Amino acid sequence: MKRTTNVIFAAGFFALAAGLLIARDQPAAGYEASVYAGTPNLAWACFGLALALAVATTLGTRGRAQAVGIGLGSMTVTAIVSLPIVRNYRFSGMGDALTHLGWTRDIVDGLLVPHELIYPGVHSLGVAFHFLGGVPIERALLATIVVFFVPFLIFVPLTAREMTDSATAMGFAAIVSWTVLPINNVATHMGVHTNSNALFLVPVVLFALIASLRRPSTVERLPFGISPYIVLLYLTGIALLLAHPQQMINVVVLVATVAGVQLLARWRLDEHPIVEQPTMYTPTIVLGTIFTVWTLANERFRTALVGLVEGVFATDVGTGAEVDQRGGSLAEIGGSIEELFVAMFLDAAVIGLVVGLFVLATWLGWTALDRESSSYVTYFGLALFPLGGIFLIYFVGTPTMAFRQVGFIYVLLTILAGVALAHLVGGLSGVITRPGANTVAALGLGALLVLGLTTVFASPLIYSPGQHVTDAQFSGYETGFEDGAEDRPHVGLGYDPYRFDHGLYGLEGEETLSGATVATGEVDPDEFEAGNYSGAYHGFDYYLIVTEFDVTREIEVYRELHYSDSALEGLDAEPTVNKVVSNDDFEMYAIASEA
């Protein structure tokens, strides 16, 4: 049996190594709308084999063998997340990621001090990689994504085991973590996105919380009787705060929920594991104070808070209108909200349903959990109510923030899913054999893994082309910004170019667009489609920027919903239009106004 297991592991790690080498051997030659399509099929076959063997050994073995199986699966998923680095992307991310790149560049250039940012964690680590590794800032930030991601894969199964002392729960939690449910590609992304990156640190804080509750107060004490796990809770909470405060406040809410349940239990119960656990009153106050002092001292946070309050009371802001608009646009290009839901959220919906039913069964006393393990499930389950309340506030006020909140909720659900699936499969093994139950679980989780991993990155599959930034794009933007007339705005085709100004020059200097007399923006699609190129931007002379990303998004993915191929081709025949910059992935036109 041991020899067979060793052969399986050898095959799995060989497949993983082969997949990485094959992917590395075929780097991206130009802009890629999908990292999935760009990566060779043979590499995906190798990754698939490694994951299949990892799932089988994680569920079918125990002890050291199970740990190696979890390691194989976690390393394979990390390899998939690392594909932009492996395949030599210059950078990935055209929205917030470029702004974060700019802030990192400002820190490197000495124009910005890290603590002046409300969330300097990602940027500071990127700066460290840049100086210590001697790599470009863009590549340093891509490496930071991976470094932040790894703790999620490690501490989700560790937290599930700490909650239940069950190797089975640990194995299931590990597999569910490989689906990367906190990433929804609506408001959380696998990229340089500090809110999303912070999500992957949350399980470290949760592990410290559960460990501080579970470990006896008479052992493992620091001087003055301080629990090392409480210290770890404070330190990881501060690390999370520096990564992004929104996820820190969610942790404060969770810890406060634990404290509230403990207070109620001590009032109503004489004997229960909750009564014997260390109280979370002080940690709630300490973490809440740290959060308050840090955030209220930052103007950016105060501005965001005001915007949220205004959004709550505005009548024309909310997720409902946004969903209706996107649903109509999808219908026009042959898609549907239902189709998109299956691709993006079916795996999350299944896990959410399983966890919801399990928590309810636990509260009704229908599970085999002991009273102490049930208390941890109760803590997480009850915390979903205030966390859900925050989601509703965001839903009404700032829709994007609502889906960020969903990301945090799914960190909790991922951990709870390990406990829930362990009990579900345990019950199923009483009906059929244990190997049969594991086989059913492996097939079901395998399907969820496919759904989860095919939407970790944006791609045309979810009507969102990949945000791969090539050398040619950076070069084109840099040439256009530096050689263009100062009084002419740079206008994008459905995309405002100011983000590239951030990425190339930072936000603290006074370069190019920041000194322009006319704001940047997007060309008017109706005027552009009518062939009125001169009047397509408020009657100004302007530079129109068209990248391979724009063409892929508007022509191939959106199927000419806003801009058509014929309108783009018409630029070359228009006498008021001159192409002034051109390379493989970038074109810039100087367009004279009607005046």
mmCIF file of C-alpha atoms in Angstrom, residues 421-432 434 437:
data_model
loop_
_atom_site.group_PDB
_atom_site.id
_atom_site.type_symbol
_atom_site.label_atom_id
_atom_site.label_comp_id
_atom_site.label_asym_id
_atom_site.label_seq_id
_atom_site.Cartn_x
_atom_site.Cartn_y
_atom_site.Cartn_z
ATOM 1 C CA LEU A 421 -18.681 17.552 3.792
ATOM 2 C CA ALA A 422 -16.820 15.380 6.313
ATOM 3 C CA HIS A 423 -20.110 14.697 8.098
ATOM 4 C CA LEU A 424 -22.086 14.305 4.872
ATOM 5 C CA VAL A 425 -19.664 11.726 3.486
ATOM 6 C CA GLY A 426 -19.475 10.041 6.886
ATOM 7 C CA GLY A 427 -23.246 9.613 6.789
ATOM 8 C CA LEU A 428 -23.123 8.391 3.199
ATOM 9 C CA SER A 429 -20.511 5.771 4.107
ATOM 10 C CA GLY A 430 -23.106 4.245 6.441
ATOM 11 C CA VAL A 431 -25.333 3.627 3.409
ATOM 12 C CA ILE A 432 -22.615 2.559 1.005
ATOM 13 C CA ARG A 434 -16.448 4.257 2.752
ATOM 14 C CA ALA A 437 -18.630 7.481 -0.431
#
